[in-house]
PDB file of C-alpha atoms in Angstrom:
ATOM      1  CA  MET A  23      25.437 -15.610   0.620  1.00 53.00           C
ATOM      2  CA  ALA A  24      24.555 -18.221   3.272  1.00 59.00           C
ATOM      3  CA  LYS A  25      22.337 -17.523   6.275  1.00 63.00           C
ATOM      4  CA  GLY A  26      24.346 -16.225   9.237  1.00 67.00           C
ATOM      5  CA  LYS A  27      27.374 -15.263   7.138  1.00 78.00           C
ATOM      6  CA  LYS A  28      28.821 -11.831   7.830  1.00 86.00           C
ATOM      7  CA  THR A  29      30.102  -9.663   5.012  1.00 89.00           C
ATOM      8  CA  LEU A  30      32.520  -6.812   5.539  1.00 93.00           C
ATOM      9  CA  ILE A  31      31.254  -3.630   3.923  1.00 94.00           C
ATOM     10  CA  LYS A  32      33.944  -2.095   1.728  1.00 95.00           C
ATOM     11  CA  GLU A  33      31.764   0.367  -0.187  1.00 95.00           C
ATOM     12  CA  ILE A  34      28.417   1.857   0.848  1.00 95.00           C
ATOM     13  CA  LYS A  35      26.394   4.668  -0.705  1.00 95.00           C
ATOM     14  CA  LYS A  36      22.797   5.730  -0.074  1.00 95.00           C
ATOM     15  CA  LEU A  37      21.202   6.239  -3.498  1.00 94.00           C
ATOM     16  CA  ASN A  38      17.907   7.689  -2.214  1.00 93.00           C
ATOM     17  CA  ASP A  39      15.514   7.280   0.738  1.00 91.00           C
ATOM     18  CA  GLU A  40      14.634   3.721  -0.323  1.00 92.00           C
ATOM     19  CA  GLU A  41      17.793   2.345  -1.954  1.00 94.00           C
ATOM     20  CA  ILE A  42      21.385   1.754  -0.910  1.00 95.00           C
ATOM     21  CA  LEU A  43      24.421   0.435  -2.799  1.00 96.00           C
ATOM     22  CA  ILE A  44      26.669  -1.940  -0.830  1.00 95.00           C
ATOM     23  CA  ASN A  45      29.773  -3.518  -2.356  1.00 95.00           C
ATOM     24  CA  GLY A  46      28.391  -2.859  -5.848  1.00 94.00           C
ATOM     25  CA  LYS A  47      24.926  -4.404  -5.273  1.00 94.00           C
ATOM     26  CA  GLU A  48      21.638  -2.514  -4.869  1.00 94.00           C
ATOM     27  CA  TYR A  49      19.405  -3.129  -1.847  1.00 94.00           C
ATOM     28  CA  ILE A  50      16.053  -1.777  -0.654  1.00 94.00           C
ATOM     29  CA  ILE A  51      16.003  -0.179   2.813  1.00 94.00           C
ATOM     30  CA  ILE A  52      13.341  -1.798   5.015  1.00 92.00           C
ATOM     31  CA  ASP A  53      14.207  -0.292   8.419  1.00 90.00           C
ATOM     32  CA  ASP A  54      16.327   2.847   8.105  1.00 90.00           C
ATOM     33  CA  THR A  55      18.514   4.412  10.759  1.00 89.00           C
ATOM     34  CA  LYS A  56      20.442   7.645  11.083  1.00 90.00           C
ATOM     35  CA  ASP A  57      23.802   7.583   9.275  1.00 91.00           C
ATOM     36  CA  ILE A  58      23.098   4.240   7.581  1.00 93.00           C
ATOM     37  CA  GLU A  59      26.241   4.744   5.483  1.00 94.00           C
ATOM     38  CA  THR A  60      28.403   4.105   8.572  1.00 94.00           C
ATOM     39  CA  ALA A  61      27.511   0.379   8.656  1.00 94.00           C
ATOM     40  CA  THR A  62      30.524  -1.907   9.014  1.00 94.00           C
ATOM     41  CA  THR A  63      29.123  -5.411   8.368  1.00 94.00           C
ATOM     42  CA  MET A  64      26.092  -7.073   6.817  1.00 93.00           C
ATOM     43  CA  LYS A  65      24.551 -10.340   8.038  1.00 92.00           C
ATOM     44  CA  ILE A  66      21.722 -12.446   6.587  1.00 88.00           C
ATOM     45  CA  SER A  67      18.867 -13.051   9.036  1.00 82.00           C
ATOM     46  CA  SER A  68      16.802 -16.243   9.260  1.00 78.00           C
ATOM     47  CA  ASN A  69      14.059 -14.756   7.039  1.00 74.00           C
ATOM     48  CA  GLY A  70      16.521 -13.734   4.318  1.00 77.00           C
ATOM     49  CA  ASN A  71      16.718 -10.019   5.054  1.00 81.00           C
ATOM     50  CA  ARG A  72      20.107  -8.425   5.485  1.00 91.00           C
ATOM     51  CA  ILE A  73      20.908  -6.775   8.804  1.00 92.00           C
ATOM     52  CA  LEU A  74      23.434  -3.961   8.819  1.00 94.00           C
ATOM     53  CA  ARG A  75      25.655  -3.733  11.889  1.00 93.00           C
ATOM     54  CA  PHE A  76      27.406  -0.617  13.134  1.00 93.00           C
ATOM     55  CA  GLU A  77      30.186   0.332  15.585  1.00 92.00           C
ATOM     56  CA  ASP A  78      27.390   0.983  18.103  1.00 90.00           C
ATOM     57  CA  ALA A  79      26.110  -2.559  18.800  1.00 87.00           C
ATOM     58  CA  ASN A  80      22.596  -1.269  19.600  1.00 89.00           C
ATOM     59  CA  LYS A  81      22.207   0.357  16.193  1.00 91.00           C
ATOM     60  CA  LYS A  82      20.771  -1.784  13.370  1.00 91.00           C
ATOM     61  CA  ALA A  83      19.121  -1.404   9.976  1.00 93.00           C
ATOM     62  CA  ARG A  84      17.390  -3.964   7.750  1.00 93.00           C
ATOM     63  CA  ILE A  85      17.683  -4.144   3.972  1.00 93.00           C
ATOM     64  CA  ASP A  86      16.553  -6.553   1.261  1.00 91.00           C
ATOM     65  CA  VAL A  87      18.008  -7.406  -2.137  1.00 89.00           C
ATOM     66  CA  LYS A  88      16.545  -5.253  -4.895  1.00 91.00           C
ATOM     67  CA  ARG A  89      14.364  -7.446  -7.102  1.00 91.00           C
ATOM     68  CA  ASN A  90      11.827  -7.062  -9.875  1.00 94.00           C
ATOM     69  CA  ILE A  91       8.548  -8.575  -8.608  1.00 95.00           C
ATOM     70  CA  ASN A  92       5.177  -8.664 -10.351  1.00 96.00           C
ATOM     71  CA  ILE A  93       1.994  -9.003  -8.291  1.00 97.00           C
ATOM     72  CA  MET A  94      -0.344 -11.330 -10.185  1.00 96.00           C
ATOM     73  CA  LYS A  95      -4.092 -11.860  -9.932  1.00 96.00           C
ATOM     74  CA  TYR A  96      -5.384 -15.211 -11.184  1.00 96.00           C
ATOM     75  CA  THR A  97      -9.146 -15.482 -11.739  1.00 95.00           C
ATOM     76  CA  PHE A  98     -10.816 -18.856 -12.316  1.00 94.00           C
ATOM     77  CA  GLY A  99     -14.228 -19.468 -13.870  1.00 91.00           C
ATOM     78  CA  ASN A 100     -14.232 -23.132 -12.850  1.00 88.00           C
ATOM     79  CA  LYS A 101     -14.334 -23.763  -9.073  1.00 89.00           C
ATOM     80  CA  GLU A 102     -12.769 -27.219  -9.442  1.00 89.00           C
ATOM     81  CA  ALA A 103      -9.770 -25.801 -11.313  1.00 89.00           C
ATOM     82  CA  ALA A 104      -9.519 -23.048  -8.679  1.00 91.00           C
ATOM     83  CA  SER A 105      -9.526 -25.668  -5.922  1.00 91.00           C
ATOM     84  CA  ASN A 106      -6.727 -27.602  -7.646  1.00 90.00           C
ATOM     85  CA  PHE A 107      -4.745 -24.389  -8.203  1.00 92.00           C
ATOM     86  CA  LYS A 108      -5.120 -23.480  -4.515  1.00 92.00           C
ATOM     87  CA  LYS A 109      -3.373 -26.721  -3.486  1.00 92.00           C
ATOM     88  CA  SER A 110      -0.231 -26.315  -5.585  1.00 91.00           C
ATOM     89  CA  TYR A 111      -0.359 -22.966  -7.448  1.00 90.00           C
ATOM     90  CA  ASP A 112       0.384 -25.008 -10.582  1.00 90.00           C
ATOM     91  CA  LYS A 113      -0.325 -22.826 -13.620  1.00 88.00           C
ATOM     92  CA  ASN A 114      -1.238 -25.922 -15.649  1.00 88.00           C
ATOM     93  CA  PHE A 115      -4.712 -25.634 -14.080  1.00 87.00           C
ATOM     94  CA  LEU A 116      -5.286 -22.335 -15.928  1.00 88.00           C
ATOM     95  CA  THR A 117      -7.594 -22.693 -18.931  1.00 87.00           C
ATOM     96  CA  LYS A 118      -8.587 -20.304 -21.713  1.00 87.00           C
ATOM     97  CA  ASP A 119     -11.622 -19.320 -19.618  1.00 87.00           C
ATOM     98  CA  ASP A 120      -9.405 -18.206 -16.729  1.00 91.00           C
ATOM     99  CA  SER A 121      -7.386 -15.022 -16.597  1.00 92.00           C
ATOM    100  CA  SER A 122      -4.166 -13.728 -15.148  1.00 92.00           C
ATOM    101  CA  GLU A 123      -3.130 -10.110 -14.926  1.00 95.00           C
ATOM    102  CA  VAL A 124      -0.282  -8.079 -13.481  1.00 96.00           C
ATOM    103  CA  ILE A 125      -1.821  -5.754 -10.890  1.00 96.00           C
ATOM    104  CA  GLY A 126       1.396  -4.238  -9.589  1.00 95.00           C
ATOM    105  CA  ASN A 127       5.169  -4.264  -9.540  1.00 96.00           C
ATOM    106  CA  THR A 128       7.617  -3.704  -6.705  1.00 94.00           C
ATOM    107  CA  THR A 129      11.283  -4.093  -5.805  1.00 91.00           C
ATOM    108  CA  CYS A 130      11.260  -6.060  -2.540  1.00 89.00           C
ATOM    109  CA  HIS A 131       9.524  -9.013  -0.906  1.00 89.00           C
ATOM    110  CA  LYS A 132       8.061  -6.977   1.973  1.00 88.00           C
ATOM    111  CA  LYS A 133       6.322  -4.534  -0.380  1.00 90.00           C
ATOM    112  CA  ALA A 134       5.039  -7.433  -2.500  1.00 93.00           C
ATOM    113  CA  MET A 135       3.431  -9.027   0.552  1.00 93.00           C
ATOM    114  CA  GLU A 136       1.901  -5.689   1.587  1.00 93.00           C
ATOM    115  CA  MET A 137       0.309  -5.362  -1.863  1.00 95.00           C
ATOM    116  CA  ILE A 138      -1.110  -8.892  -1.670  1.00 95.00           C
ATOM    117  CA  TYR A 139      -2.483  -8.319   1.858  1.00 96.00           C
ATOM    118  CA  ARG A 140      -4.500  -5.355   0.525  1.00 95.00           C
ATOM    119  CA  PHE A 141      -6.669  -7.900  -1.313  1.00 95.00           C
ATOM    120  CA  THR A 142      -6.473 -10.925   1.017  1.00 95.00           C
ATOM    121  CA  ASP A 143      -6.763  -9.355   4.494  1.00 95.00           C
ATOM    122  CA  LYS A 144     -10.403  -9.157   5.626  1.00 94.00           C
ATOM    123  CA  LYS A 145      -9.662  -5.917   7.505  1.00 94.00           C
ATOM    124  CA  SER A 146      -8.472  -4.155   4.337  1.00 94.00           C
ATOM    125  CA  ASP A 147     -10.674  -1.650   2.497  1.00 95.00           C
ATOM    126  CA  GLU A 148      -9.737  -3.362  -0.788  1.00 94.00           C
ATOM    127  CA  TYR A 149     -10.481  -6.909   0.460  1.00 96.00           C
ATOM    128  CA  ASP A 150     -11.566  -9.279  -2.330  1.00 95.00           C
ATOM    129  CA  LYS A 151     -14.314 -11.635  -1.072  1.00 95.00           C
ATOM    130  CA  LYS A 152     -13.406 -14.127  -3.808  1.00 94.00           C
ATOM    131  CA  SER A 153      -9.769 -14.241  -2.666  1.00 94.00           C
ATOM    132  CA  GLY A 154      -8.723 -17.826  -1.994  1.00 92.00           C
ATOM    133  CA  HIS A 155     -11.817 -19.197  -3.766  1.00 93.00           C
ATOM    134  CA  THR A 156     -11.757 -18.136  -7.426  1.00 93.00           C
ATOM    135  CA  ASN A 157      -9.275 -15.237  -7.212  1.00 95.00           C
ATOM    136  CA  PHE A 158      -5.668 -15.720  -6.157  1.00 96.00           C
ATOM    137  CA  TYR A 159      -3.003 -13.079  -5.542  1.00 96.00           C
ATOM    138  CA  LEU A 160       0.623 -14.170  -5.871  1.00 95.00           C
ATOM    139  CA  PHE A 161       3.965 -12.565  -6.549  1.00 94.00           C
ATOM    140  CA  GLU A 162       6.419 -13.670  -9.194  1.00 94.00           C
ATOM    141  CA  GLU A 163      10.029 -12.589  -9.228  1.00 92.00           C
ATOM    142  CA  ILE A 164      11.211 -11.670 -12.708  1.00 91.00           C
ATOM    143  CA  LYS A 165      14.709 -12.940 -13.427  1.00 84.00           C
ATOM    144  CA  ASP A 166      16.750 -10.798 -15.784  1.00 70.00           C
TER     145      ASP A 166
END
């Protein structure tokens, strides 16, 4: 669906507090609103989120496509390889001395970024001092 395109909602069902089914496709609720199932149209915003519109023009909700996203931690033993990886995130710079591990899994882009910020934001309790130097935190969407 192209940015700015409006889609008429034919079928909508709230599956739980975090998920909603619209026209047969599952989405993650980012910003909920009362009676979200009364939405009439869906529009894609500039950042790729979907905005639900209602009869009341002031009422809005934001959703995102449900995805399968792994949060990865890459650890380099060689600072030169880490520096090259930092420029392009090319996995060809990984050697047998380096490691990669899945440190989490989530269903939407916003939650993936929140998980990464836990390790890369200096204000976070879980801040990794090696982040951006020899440790890198990235997300990878898993295609089915």
